[in-house]
Amino acid sequence: MATAVWAAARLLRGSAVLCARPRFGSPAHRRFSSGATYPNIPLSSPLPGVPKPIFATVDGQEKFETKVTTLDNGLRVASQNKFGQFCTVGILINSGSRYEAKYLSGIAHFLEKLAFSSTARFDSKDEILLTLEKHGGICDCQTSRDTTMYAVSADSKGLDTVVDLLADVVLHPRLTDEEIEMTRMAVQFELEDLNMRPDPEPLLTEMIHEAAFRENTVGLHRFCPVENIAKIDREVLHSYLKNYYTPDRMVLAGVGVEHEHLVECARKFLLGAEPAWGAPGTVDVDRSVAQYTGGIIKVERDMSNVSLGPTPIPELTHIMVGLESCSFLEDDFIPFAVLNMMMGGGGSFSAGGPGKGMFSRLYLNVLNRHHWMYNATSYHHSYEDTGLLCIHASADPRQVREMVEIITKEFILMGRTVDLVELERAKTQLMSMLMMNLESRPVIFEDVGRQVLATHSRKLPHELCTLIRNVKPEDIKRVASKMLRGKPAVAALGDLTDLPTYEHIQAALSSRDGHLPRSYRLFR
């Protein structure tokens, strides 16, 4: 019985083999799809009936150079070609908190919140958003200490609509009582959030600027002070807009658009347009140059309950120490940028390799050696007439004195010999970060707008990379030594019981090794 079953199975296997592979001729092929429906077209040939694809091309010379045209009213139009269906277009204005010395502080903060509200042509923000949605568009407004930026990203085919809308938003806002009241509430909430958030970096940045440039230009409040919220109204806003929202202080920038088309739109919608606050008469613009003063700003605060929950952040004291660097218009700006990258830093816990800056000085010398340090990060703020290089550090309140001494030592080491390997690593990382950021269309837009606003032209990425490559160890040593001759700016937040005096911090930065002077106490 078993033999018969085995013989039948063998016979069936044999017949299957004969079916799959005939005795004579080539082996049979299984059809995975009906060959009659699709013609046998090689992959190297285009399919019939399919639209011809359009590919991005590079023609030796960089086709994407920035083009700049100045209109009769002084408005600059800048564009950068970029392959793609969408574009980013916006208006950048030489306006911000640094120009509020003669006004109520907080106007720029209010204007940021009021952006893209009702205008002469649009009854509400919803109407503006619906108009943009027809072209797949989104909008945003951001203000800094020296620049206000209105931007829209949308389909390139809707360029006329976008520029028309931007002109209306910037020059013809209604600024109704209801909108101003809503803005007051938004500003009040943002100020409360600023003081409650676990990450104190925005607040410390505000404090270090206030300490470094006391009561002038970039040291003026970027956020609206609480006492000014109720005082800012339409009349106050119009008096400011009349002086600072003028065509000669504006740049219409676009990325992913044809330059001629953008210029045509600017002439159509922005040339000769009379703003809602009336024709500009005698313009009174604050042309003050930033005066670095140095100094200290301290805010005593209980940080023990900042972040409650299953994994609360420990109680920390935050210190930021800064020194004056240089303007972004100066040649030393690039060496300072490399120095800032060389210092690097970050949080005490950060996953990643060399690309995350794990080989920067603040990681190797500070976070890797002092386990109790929660954070050590270098920042570089640069403006058209000054700059500020600072280090932010966080630790337990009982370690504050030691933490400050570690920071002062790192500042002193900046002026010492620079290792070639760490310099090359910092330069490579800076170029990598620059090129990576400039992959993004909105970042290119901001770069084009800010450079043209400040210098009437734009340095292209390959030019910046050449400048970065040319930085030598002696350049780093020179700019650091010059910086160390100035007075420090200090911002401190939290439990400041053990914070050294400003005079001791200044003495440490003037010493050879960065050590704080010894402090003697009669009672311990």
Coordinates of C-alpha atoms in Angstrom, one line a residue:
M1 CA 0.0 0.0 0.0
A2 CA 2.7 2.4 1.0
T3 CA 4.8 1.5 -2.1
A4 CA 1.8 2.2 -4.3
V5 CA 1.3 5.7 -2.7
W6 CA 5.0 6.5 -3.1
A7 CA 4.9 5.4 -6.8
A8 CA 1.8 7.6 -7.5
A9 CA 3.4 10.6 -5.8
R10 CA 6.6 10.1 -7.9
L11 CA 4.6 9.9 -11.1
L12 CA 2.7 13.1 -10.3
R13 CA 6.0 14.9 -9.5
G14 CA 7.3 13.7 -12.8
S15 CA 4.3 15.0 -14.7
A16 CA 4.6 18.4 -13.0
V17 CA 8.2 18.6 -14.0
L18 CA 7.3 17.7 -17.6
C19 CA 4.6 20.5 -17.6
A20 CA 7.0 23.1 -16.2
R21 CA 10.0 22.2 -18.3
P22 CA 9.3 20.5 -21.7
R23 CA 11.6 17.8 -22.8
F24 CA 12.6 19.8 -25.9
G25 CA 12.9 23.6 -26.3
S26 CA 13.4 26.5 -23.9
P27 CA 11.8 26.6 -20.4
A28 CA 8.3 28.0 -20.1
H29 CA 7.9 31.5 -18.4
R30 CA 5.2 32.4 -16.0
R31 CA 3.2 35.5 -16.9
F32 CA 2.8 37.9 -13.9
S33 CA 0.7 40.3 -16.0
S34 CA -1.1 40.2 -19.3
G35 CA 1.6 41.0 -21.8
A36 CA -1.0 41.9 -24.4
T37 CA -2.1 45.0 -22.4
Y38 CA 1.4 46.6 -21.9
P39 CA 3.8 46.9 -24.8
N40 CA 7.3 45.8 -24.2
I41 CA 9.0 49.2 -23.6
P42 CA 12.5 49.4 -22.1
L43 CA 13.0 51.5 -19.0
S44 CA 15.2 53.9 -20.9
S45 CA 12.3 55.1 -23.1
P46 CA 9.4 57.3 -22.0
L47 CA 6.0 55.7 -21.8
P48 CA 3.5 56.8 -24.5
G49 CA 0.8 59.2 -23.3
V50 CA 2.6 60.3 -20.2
P51 CA 3.4 64.1 -19.8
K52 CA 7.1 64.9 -20.4
P53 CA 8.8 65.4 -17.0
I54 CA 10.6 68.7 -16.1
F55 CA 13.8 68.2 -14.2
A56 CA 15.9 70.7 -12.3
T57 CA 19.1 71.6 -14.1
V58 CA 22.4 73.2 -13.0
D59 CA 24.3 75.1 -15.7
G60 CA 27.8 75.6 -14.3
Q61 CA 27.3 79.2 -13.3
E62 CA 24.9 79.4 -10.4
K63 CA 21.6 80.2 -12.0
F64 CA 20.2 80.9 -8.6
E65 CA 22.1 84.1 -7.9
T66 CA 20.1 86.8 -6.1
K67 CA 18.7 89.6 -8.2
V68 CA 18.0 93.0 -6.7
T69 CA 16.0 95.9 -8.2
T70 CA 15.3 99.3 -6.4
L71 CA 12.1 101.0 -7.3
D72 CA 11.6 104.8 -7.6
N73 CA 10.2 105.0 -4.1
G74 CA 13.2 103.3 -2.6
L75 CA 11.6 99.9 -2.1
R76 CA 14.1 97.0 -2.9
V77 CA 12.8 93.9 -4.7
A78 CA 15.0 90.8 -4.2
S79 CA 14.5 87.4 -5.7
Q80 CA 16.2 84.0 -5.7
N81 CA 15.2 81.4 -8.3
K82 CA 14.5 77.9 -6.9
F83 CA 13.1 74.8 -8.5
G84 CA 9.6 73.8 -7.3
Q85 CA 5.9 74.5 -7.5
F86 CA 5.7 76.7 -4.4
C87 CA 7.3 80.0 -3.5
T88 CA 7.9 82.1 -0.4
V89 CA 7.3 85.8 -0.7
G90 CA 7.3 88.5 2.0
I91 CA 8.1 92.0 3.1
L92 CA 10.9 92.7 5.5
I93 CA 11.0 96.0 7.3
N94 CA 13.8 97.7 9.1
S95 CA 11.7 98.0 12.2
G96 CA 11.8 96.4 15.7
S97 CA 12.1 97.0 19.4
R98 CA 15.5 98.8 19.0
Y99 CA 13.7 101.7 17.4
E100 CA 11.2 102.2 20.3
A101 CA 13.3 104.6 22.5
K102 CA 10.9 107.6 21.7
Y103 CA 7.8 105.4 21.9
L104 CA 6.0 103.1 24.3
S105 CA 8.1 99.9 24.6
G106 CA 6.2 97.0 23.1
I107 CA 4.9 98.4 19.8
A108 CA 6.8 95.8 17.7
H109 CA 5.4 93.0 19.9
F110 CA 1.8 94.4 19.3
L111 CA 2.3 94.7 15.5
E112 CA 3.5 91.1 15.4
K113 CA 0.3 89.9 17.0
L114 CA -1.9 92.2 14.8
A115 CA -0.4 91.0 11.5
F116 CA -2.8 89.5 8.9
S117 CA -5.8 90.9 10.7
S118 CA -8.6 92.9 8.9
T119 CA -7.5 95.3 6.2
A120 CA -9.1 97.8 3.8
R121 CA -10.0 94.9 1.5
F122 CA -10.4 92.0 3.9
D123 CA -13.0 92.2 6.7
S124 CA -11.3 89.6 8.9
K125 CA -8.3 87.3 9.3
D126 CA -10.5 84.4 8.1
E127 CA -11.0 86.1 4.7
I128 CA -7.2 86.4 4.3
L129 CA -6.7 82.8 5.2
L130 CA -9.4 81.6 2.8
T131 CA -7.8 83.7 0.0
L132 CA -4.4 82.1 0.7
E133 CA -6.0 78.6 0.8
K134 CA -7.0 78.9 -2.8
H135 CA -3.3 78.9 -3.6
G136 CA -2.3 76.4 -0.9
G137 CA -0.8 79.2 1.1
I138 CA 0.1 79.9 4.7
C139 CA 1.2 83.2 6.4
D140 CA 3.3 84.3 9.3
C141 CA 4.8 87.4 10.9
Q142 CA 7.9 87.6 13.1
T143 CA 9.6 90.5 14.8
S144 CA 13.1 90.7 16.2
R145 CA 15.0 93.6 17.7
D146 CA 15.8 95.1 14.3
T147 CA 13.6 93.4 11.7
T148 CA 9.9 92.8 11.1
M149 CA 9.0 90.1 8.6
Y150 CA 5.6 89.4 6.9
A151 CA 5.8 86.2 4.9
V152 CA 3.6 83.9 2.7
S153 CA 4.3 80.5 1.2
A154 CA 2.0 79.6 -1.6
D155 CA 1.7 78.2 -5.2
S156 CA 3.9 80.3 -7.6
K157 CA 0.9 80.7 -9.9
G158 CA -0.8 82.9 -7.2
L159 CA 2.1 85.4 -7.0
D160 CA -0.1 88.4 -8.0
T161 CA -2.7 87.6 -5.3
V162 CA 0.0 87.0 -2.7
V163 CA 1.9 90.4 -3.3
D164 CA -1.5 92.2 -3.4
L165 CA -2.5 90.7 -0.1
L166 CA 0.9 91.5 1.5
A167 CA 0.7 95.1 0.4
D168 CA -2.8 95.4 1.9
V169 CA -1.7 93.7 5.2
V170 CA 1.4 95.9 5.6
L171 CA 0.1 99.2 4.4
H172 CA -3.7 99.1 5.1
P173 CA -4.4 97.4 8.4
R174 CA -7.6 98.5 10.1
L175 CA -6.4 98.1 13.7
T176 CA -9.9 98.0 15.1
D177 CA -10.6 98.4 18.8
E178 CA -11.7 94.8 19.0
E179 CA -8.4 93.5 17.4
I180 CA -6.3 95.7 19.7
E181 CA -8.2 94.3 22.7
M182 CA -7.6 90.7 21.6
T183 CA -3.9 91.5 21.0
R184 CA -3.7 92.8 24.6
M185 CA -5.0 89.5 25.9
A186 CA -2.5 87.6 23.6
V187 CA 0.4 89.7 24.8
Q188 CA -0.6 89.3 28.4
F189 CA -0.8 85.5 28.0
E190 CA 2.6 85.3 26.3
L191 CA 4.3 87.3 29.1
E192 CA 2.8 85.0 31.7
D193 CA 3.9 81.9 29.7
L194 CA 7.4 83.4 29.3
N195 CA 7.8 83.5 33.1
M196 CA 6.3 80.1 33.7
R197 CA 8.0 77.9 31.0
P198 CA 10.6 75.4 32.1
D199 CA 13.1 76.6 29.4
P200 CA 14.3 80.0 30.6
E201 CA 16.4 80.7 27.5
P202 CA 14.1 83.4 25.9
L203 CA 13.9 85.2 29.2
L204 CA 17.7 85.0 29.8
T205 CA 18.3 86.3 26.2
E206 CA 16.1 89.3 27.0
M207 CA 18.0 89.9 30.3
I208 CA 21.5 89.6 28.8
H209 CA 20.7 92.2 26.1
E210 CA 19.2 94.5 28.8
A211 CA 22.5 94.1 30.8
A212 CA 24.8 94.5 27.8
F213 CA 23.1 97.5 26.1
R214 CA 21.4 99.2 29.1
E215 CA 18.5 101.4 28.0
N216 CA 19.6 101.8 24.4
T217 CA 18.9 100.2 20.9
V218 CA 19.1 96.3 21.1
G219 CA 19.0 96.5 24.9
L220 CA 15.4 97.8 24.9
H221 CA 12.6 95.4 25.8
R222 CA 11.7 93.0 22.9
F223 CA 8.5 92.0 24.7
C224 CA 5.9 94.5 25.8
P225 CA 6.2 95.4 29.5
V226 CA 3.1 94.7 31.5
E227 CA 2.5 98.4 32.4
N228 CA 2.4 99.3 28.6
I229 CA -0.2 96.7 27.5
A230 CA -3.2 99.0 28.3
K231 CA -1.5 102.1 26.9
I232 CA -0.9 101.0 23.3
D233 CA -3.7 101.9 21.0
R234 CA -4.3 102.8 17.3
E235 CA -2.9 106.3 17.6
V236 CA 0.3 105.1 19.2
L237 CA 0.7 102.4 16.5
H238 CA 0.0 104.9 13.7
S239 CA 2.6 107.3 15.0
Y240 CA 5.2 104.6 14.9
L241 CA 4.2 103.1 11.5
K242 CA 4.3 106.6 9.9
N243 CA 8.0 106.8 10.6
Y244 CA 9.2 103.2 10.1
Y245 CA 6.9 101.6 7.6
T246 CA 8.3 103.6 4.7
P247 CA 9.3 102.1 1.3
D248 CA 13.0 102.9 1.7
R249 CA 13.1 100.7 4.8
M250 CA 11.4 97.8 3.1
V251 CA 12.5 94.8 1.0
L252 CA 10.0 92.7 -1.0
A253 CA 11.8 89.3 -1.2
G254 CA 10.8 86.2 -3.0
V255 CA 12.2 82.7 -3.4
G256 CA 11.0 80.4 -6.2
V257 CA 9.7 83.2 -8.4
E258 CA 10.8 85.0 -11.6
H259 CA 12.4 88.3 -10.8
E260 CA 10.7 90.3 -13.6
H261 CA 7.3 89.0 -12.4
L262 CA 8.0 90.0 -8.8
V263 CA 9.2 93.5 -9.9
E264 CA 6.0 93.9 -12.0
C265 CA 3.9 92.9 -8.9
A266 CA 5.8 95.4 -6.7
R267 CA 5.2 98.2 -9.2
K268 CA 1.6 97.3 -9.4
F269 CA 0.7 97.0 -5.7
L270 CA 3.5 98.8 -3.7
L271 CA 4.6 101.7 -5.9
G272 CA 2.7 104.8 -5.1
A273 CA 0.4 103.1 -2.6
E274 CA -0.7 105.5 0.2
P275 CA -0.8 103.8 3.7
A276 CA -3.7 103.8 6.1
W277 CA -1.8 106.3 8.4
G278 CA -1.5 108.9 5.6
A279 CA 1.2 110.1 3.3
P280 CA 4.6 110.3 5.0
G281 CA 5.7 113.8 5.8
T282 CA 8.9 114.6 7.7
V283 CA 10.1 111.2 8.9
D284 CA 11.7 111.0 12.4
V285 CA 13.8 107.8 12.5
D286 CA 16.0 106.8 15.4
R287 CA 19.5 106.3 13.9
S288 CA 21.2 105.6 17.3
V289 CA 24.3 103.3 17.2
A290 CA 24.3 100.6 19.9
Q291 CA 26.3 101.5 23.0
Y292 CA 27.7 98.5 24.8
T293 CA 27.6 99.2 28.6
G294 CA 28.1 95.8 30.3
G295 CA 26.5 95.1 33.6
I296 CA 24.3 92.6 35.5
I297 CA 20.6 91.9 35.6
K298 CA 19.5 89.6 38.4
V299 CA 16.0 88.0 39.0
E300 CA 15.6 86.1 42.2
R301 CA 13.0 83.4 41.7
D302 CA 11.9 80.1 43.2
M303 CA 12.6 77.5 40.5
S304 CA 11.8 74.5 42.6
N305 CA 8.3 74.0 41.1
V306 CA 8.8 75.1 37.5
S307 CA 8.1 71.6 36.1
L308 CA 6.1 69.3 38.2
G309 CA 5.0 65.8 37.2
P310 CA 6.4 62.2 37.1
T311 CA 9.8 63.4 36.0
P312 CA 10.2 67.0 37.3
I313 CA 13.1 69.2 36.2
P314 CA 15.4 69.7 39.3
E315 CA 15.7 73.1 40.8
L316 CA 18.3 75.0 38.8
T317 CA 20.0 78.4 38.8
H318 CA 20.6 79.8 35.3
I319 CA 23.6 82.1 34.5
M320 CA 24.4 83.8 31.2
V321 CA 27.7 85.6 30.7
G322 CA 28.4 87.6 27.6
L323 CA 31.0 89.9 26.0
E324 CA 30.7 92.3 23.0
S325 CA 31.6 90.7 19.7
C326 CA 31.1 92.5 16.4
S327 CA 28.5 93.5 13.8
F328 CA 27.5 91.1 11.0
L329 CA 28.8 93.8 8.5
E330 CA 32.4 93.4 9.8
D331 CA 35.1 91.0 8.5
D332 CA 35.4 89.5 12.0
F333 CA 31.9 88.2 11.9
I334 CA 33.0 84.9 10.3
P335 CA 35.8 84.2 12.8
F336 CA 33.2 84.9 15.6
A337 CA 30.8 82.5 14.0
V338 CA 33.5 79.8 13.9
L339 CA 34.4 80.5 17.5
N340 CA 30.8 80.1 18.6
M341 CA 30.6 76.8 16.7
M342 CA 33.9 75.7 18.3
M343 CA 32.4 76.4 21.8
G344 CA 29.1 74.6 20.9
G345 CA 27.6 72.9 23.9
G346 CA 24.0 71.9 24.8
G347 CA 22.2 69.9 27.4
S348 CA 23.8 67.4 29.7
F349 CA 21.9 64.6 28.0
S350 CA 22.0 64.6 24.2
A351 CA 22.2 61.6 21.9
G352 CA 24.3 61.9 18.8
G353 CA 27.8 62.0 17.4
P354 CA 30.2 64.6 16.0
G355 CA 27.4 66.2 13.9
K356 CA 25.6 67.1 17.1
G357 CA 28.6 69.1 18.4
M358 CA 29.6 66.4 21.0
F359 CA 33.3 67.3 20.4
S360 CA 32.8 71.1 21.0
R361 CA 34.7 72.7 23.9
L362 CA 31.6 73.1 26.2
Y363 CA 30.9 69.3 25.9
L364 CA 34.5 68.1 26.3
N365 CA 35.7 70.6 28.9
V366 CA 32.5 71.3 30.8
L367 CA 29.6 68.8 30.5
N368 CA 31.8 65.7 30.2
R369 CA 33.9 66.7 33.2
H370 CA 31.3 68.2 35.6
H371 CA 28.4 65.8 35.9
W372 CA 26.4 68.3 38.0
M373 CA 26.2 70.8 35.1
Y374 CA 22.8 70.6 33.6
N375 CA 23.5 72.8 30.5
A376 CA 26.3 74.8 28.9
T377 CA 25.6 76.4 25.5
S378 CA 27.3 79.1 23.5
Y379 CA 25.2 81.8 21.6
H380 CA 26.2 84.5 19.2
H381 CA 23.8 87.4 18.6
S382 CA 24.8 89.8 15.8
Y383 CA 23.3 93.1 14.6
E384 CA 24.2 95.8 12.1
D385 CA 26.3 97.8 14.6
T386 CA 27.2 95.4 17.4
G387 CA 27.2 91.8 18.6
L388 CA 27.2 89.6 21.7
L389 CA 28.8 86.3 22.3
C390 CA 27.5 84.6 25.5
I391 CA 27.5 81.3 27.4
H392 CA 24.4 80.0 29.2
A393 CA 24.9 77.5 32.0
S394 CA 22.6 75.8 34.5
A395 CA 23.2 73.9 37.7
D396 CA 22.0 73.3 41.2
P397 CA 21.9 76.5 43.3
R398 CA 24.6 75.2 45.6
Q399 CA 27.1 74.9 42.7
V400 CA 26.6 78.5 41.3
R401 CA 30.0 79.9 42.3
E402 CA 31.8 76.9 40.8
M403 CA 29.7 77.1 37.6
V404 CA 30.5 80.7 37.1
E405 CA 34.2 80.0 37.5
I406 CA 34.0 77.2 34.9
I407 CA 32.4 79.7 32.4
T408 CA 35.0 82.4 33.0
K409 CA 37.8 79.8 32.5
E410 CA 36.3 78.9 29.1
F411 CA 36.2 82.5 28.1
I412 CA 39.9 82.9 29.0
L413 CA 40.8 79.7 27.0
M414 CA 39.2 81.3 23.9
G415 CA 42.2 83.6 23.7
R416 CA 44.7 80.9 24.0
T417 CA 46.2 78.5 21.4
V418 CA 43.6 77.0 19.1
D419 CA 44.0 73.3 18.1
L420 CA 44.0 72.9 14.3
V421 CA 41.9 69.7 14.5
E422 CA 39.1 71.4 16.5
L423 CA 39.2 74.5 14.3
E424 CA 38.8 72.4 11.1
R425 CA 36.0 70.4 12.8
A426 CA 34.2 73.7 13.8
K427 CA 34.6 75.1 10.3
T428 CA 33.3 72.0 8.7
Q429 CA 30.3 71.8 11.1
L430 CA 29.5 75.5 10.4
M431 CA 29.6 75.0 6.6
S432 CA 27.5 71.9 7.0
M433 CA 24.9 73.7 9.1
L434 CA 24.8 76.6 6.7
M435 CA 24.2 74.4 3.7
M436 CA 21.7 72.2 5.4
N437 CA 19.6 75.2 6.6
L438 CA 19.7 76.7 3.1
E439 CA 17.9 73.6 1.7
S440 CA 14.7 75.1 3.2
R441 CA 12.9 77.7 1.0
P442 CA 11.7 79.8 4.0
V443 CA 15.2 80.0 5.3
I444 CA 16.5 81.1 1.9
F445 CA 13.8 83.8 1.9
E446 CA 14.8 85.1 5.3
D447 CA 18.5 85.0 4.3
V448 CA 17.9 86.9 1.1
G449 CA 15.6 89.5 2.8
R450 CA 17.8 90.2 5.8
Q451 CA 21.0 90.5 3.7
V452 CA 19.5 92.8 1.1
L453 CA 17.8 94.9 3.9
A454 CA 21.2 95.4 5.6
T455 CA 23.7 95.5 2.7
H456 CA 21.6 96.0 -0.6
S457 CA 23.2 92.7 -1.8
R458 CA 23.6 89.1 -0.8
K459 CA 26.6 86.8 -0.3
L460 CA 25.9 83.4 -1.8
P461 CA 26.5 80.2 0.2
H462 CA 29.7 79.3 -1.7
E463 CA 31.1 82.8 -0.9
L464 CA 30.4 82.3 2.8
C465 CA 32.0 78.8 2.7
T466 CA 35.1 80.3 1.2
L467 CA 35.3 82.9 4.0
I468 CA 34.8 80.2 6.6
R469 CA 37.6 78.0 5.1
N470 CA 40.0 81.0 5.2
V471 CA 39.6 81.4 9.0
K472 CA 43.0 80.6 10.7
P473 CA 43.9 79.9 14.4
E474 CA 45.4 83.4 14.7
D475 CA 42.0 84.9 13.6
I476 CA 40.2 83.1 16.4
K477 CA 42.9 84.2 19.0
R478 CA 42.8 87.8 17.8
V479 CA 39.0 88.2 18.0
A480 CA 38.8 86.4 21.3
S481 CA 41.6 88.5 22.8
K482 CA 39.9 91.7 21.6
M483 CA 36.5 90.5 23.1
L484 CA 38.1 89.7 26.5
R485 CA 39.2 93.3 26.9
G486 CA 35.6 94.5 27.3
K487 CA 33.3 94.5 30.3
P488 CA 31.1 91.4 30.8
A489 CA 27.3 91.4 30.7
V490 CA 25.7 89.0 33.2
A491 CA 22.1 87.7 33.5
A492 CA 21.2 85.5 36.5
L493 CA 17.9 83.8 37.2
G494 CA 16.8 81.6 40.2
D495 CA 18.3 81.1 43.7
L496 CA 21.2 83.5 43.6
T497 CA 22.5 83.1 47.2
D498 CA 25.9 81.9 46.1
L499 CA 26.3 84.1 43.0
P500 CA 29.6 85.9 42.9
T501 CA 29.6 89.7 42.7
Y502 CA 29.8 91.4 39.3
E503 CA 33.2 92.8 40.3
H504 CA 34.5 89.3 41.0
I505 CA 33.2 88.0 37.6
Q506 CA 34.9 91.0 35.9
A507 CA 38.1 90.3 37.7
A508 CA 38.1 86.6 36.7
L509 CA 37.6 87.5 33.0
S510 CA 40.6 90.0 33.3
S511 CA 42.8 87.4 35.0
R512 CA 45.3 85.0 33.3
D513 CA 43.5 81.8 34.3
G514 CA 39.8 82.8 34.8
H515 CA 39.7 82.0 38.6
L516 CA 37.3 84.0 40.8
P517 CA 38.9 86.0 43.6
R518 CA 38.6 84.2 46.9
S519 CA 35.7 85.4 49.1
Y520 CA 36.2 85.2 52.8
R521 CA 33.2 84.8 55.2
L522 CA 33.3 85.6 58.9
F523 CA 30.6 83.1 59.6
R524 CA 29.8 79.9 57.6

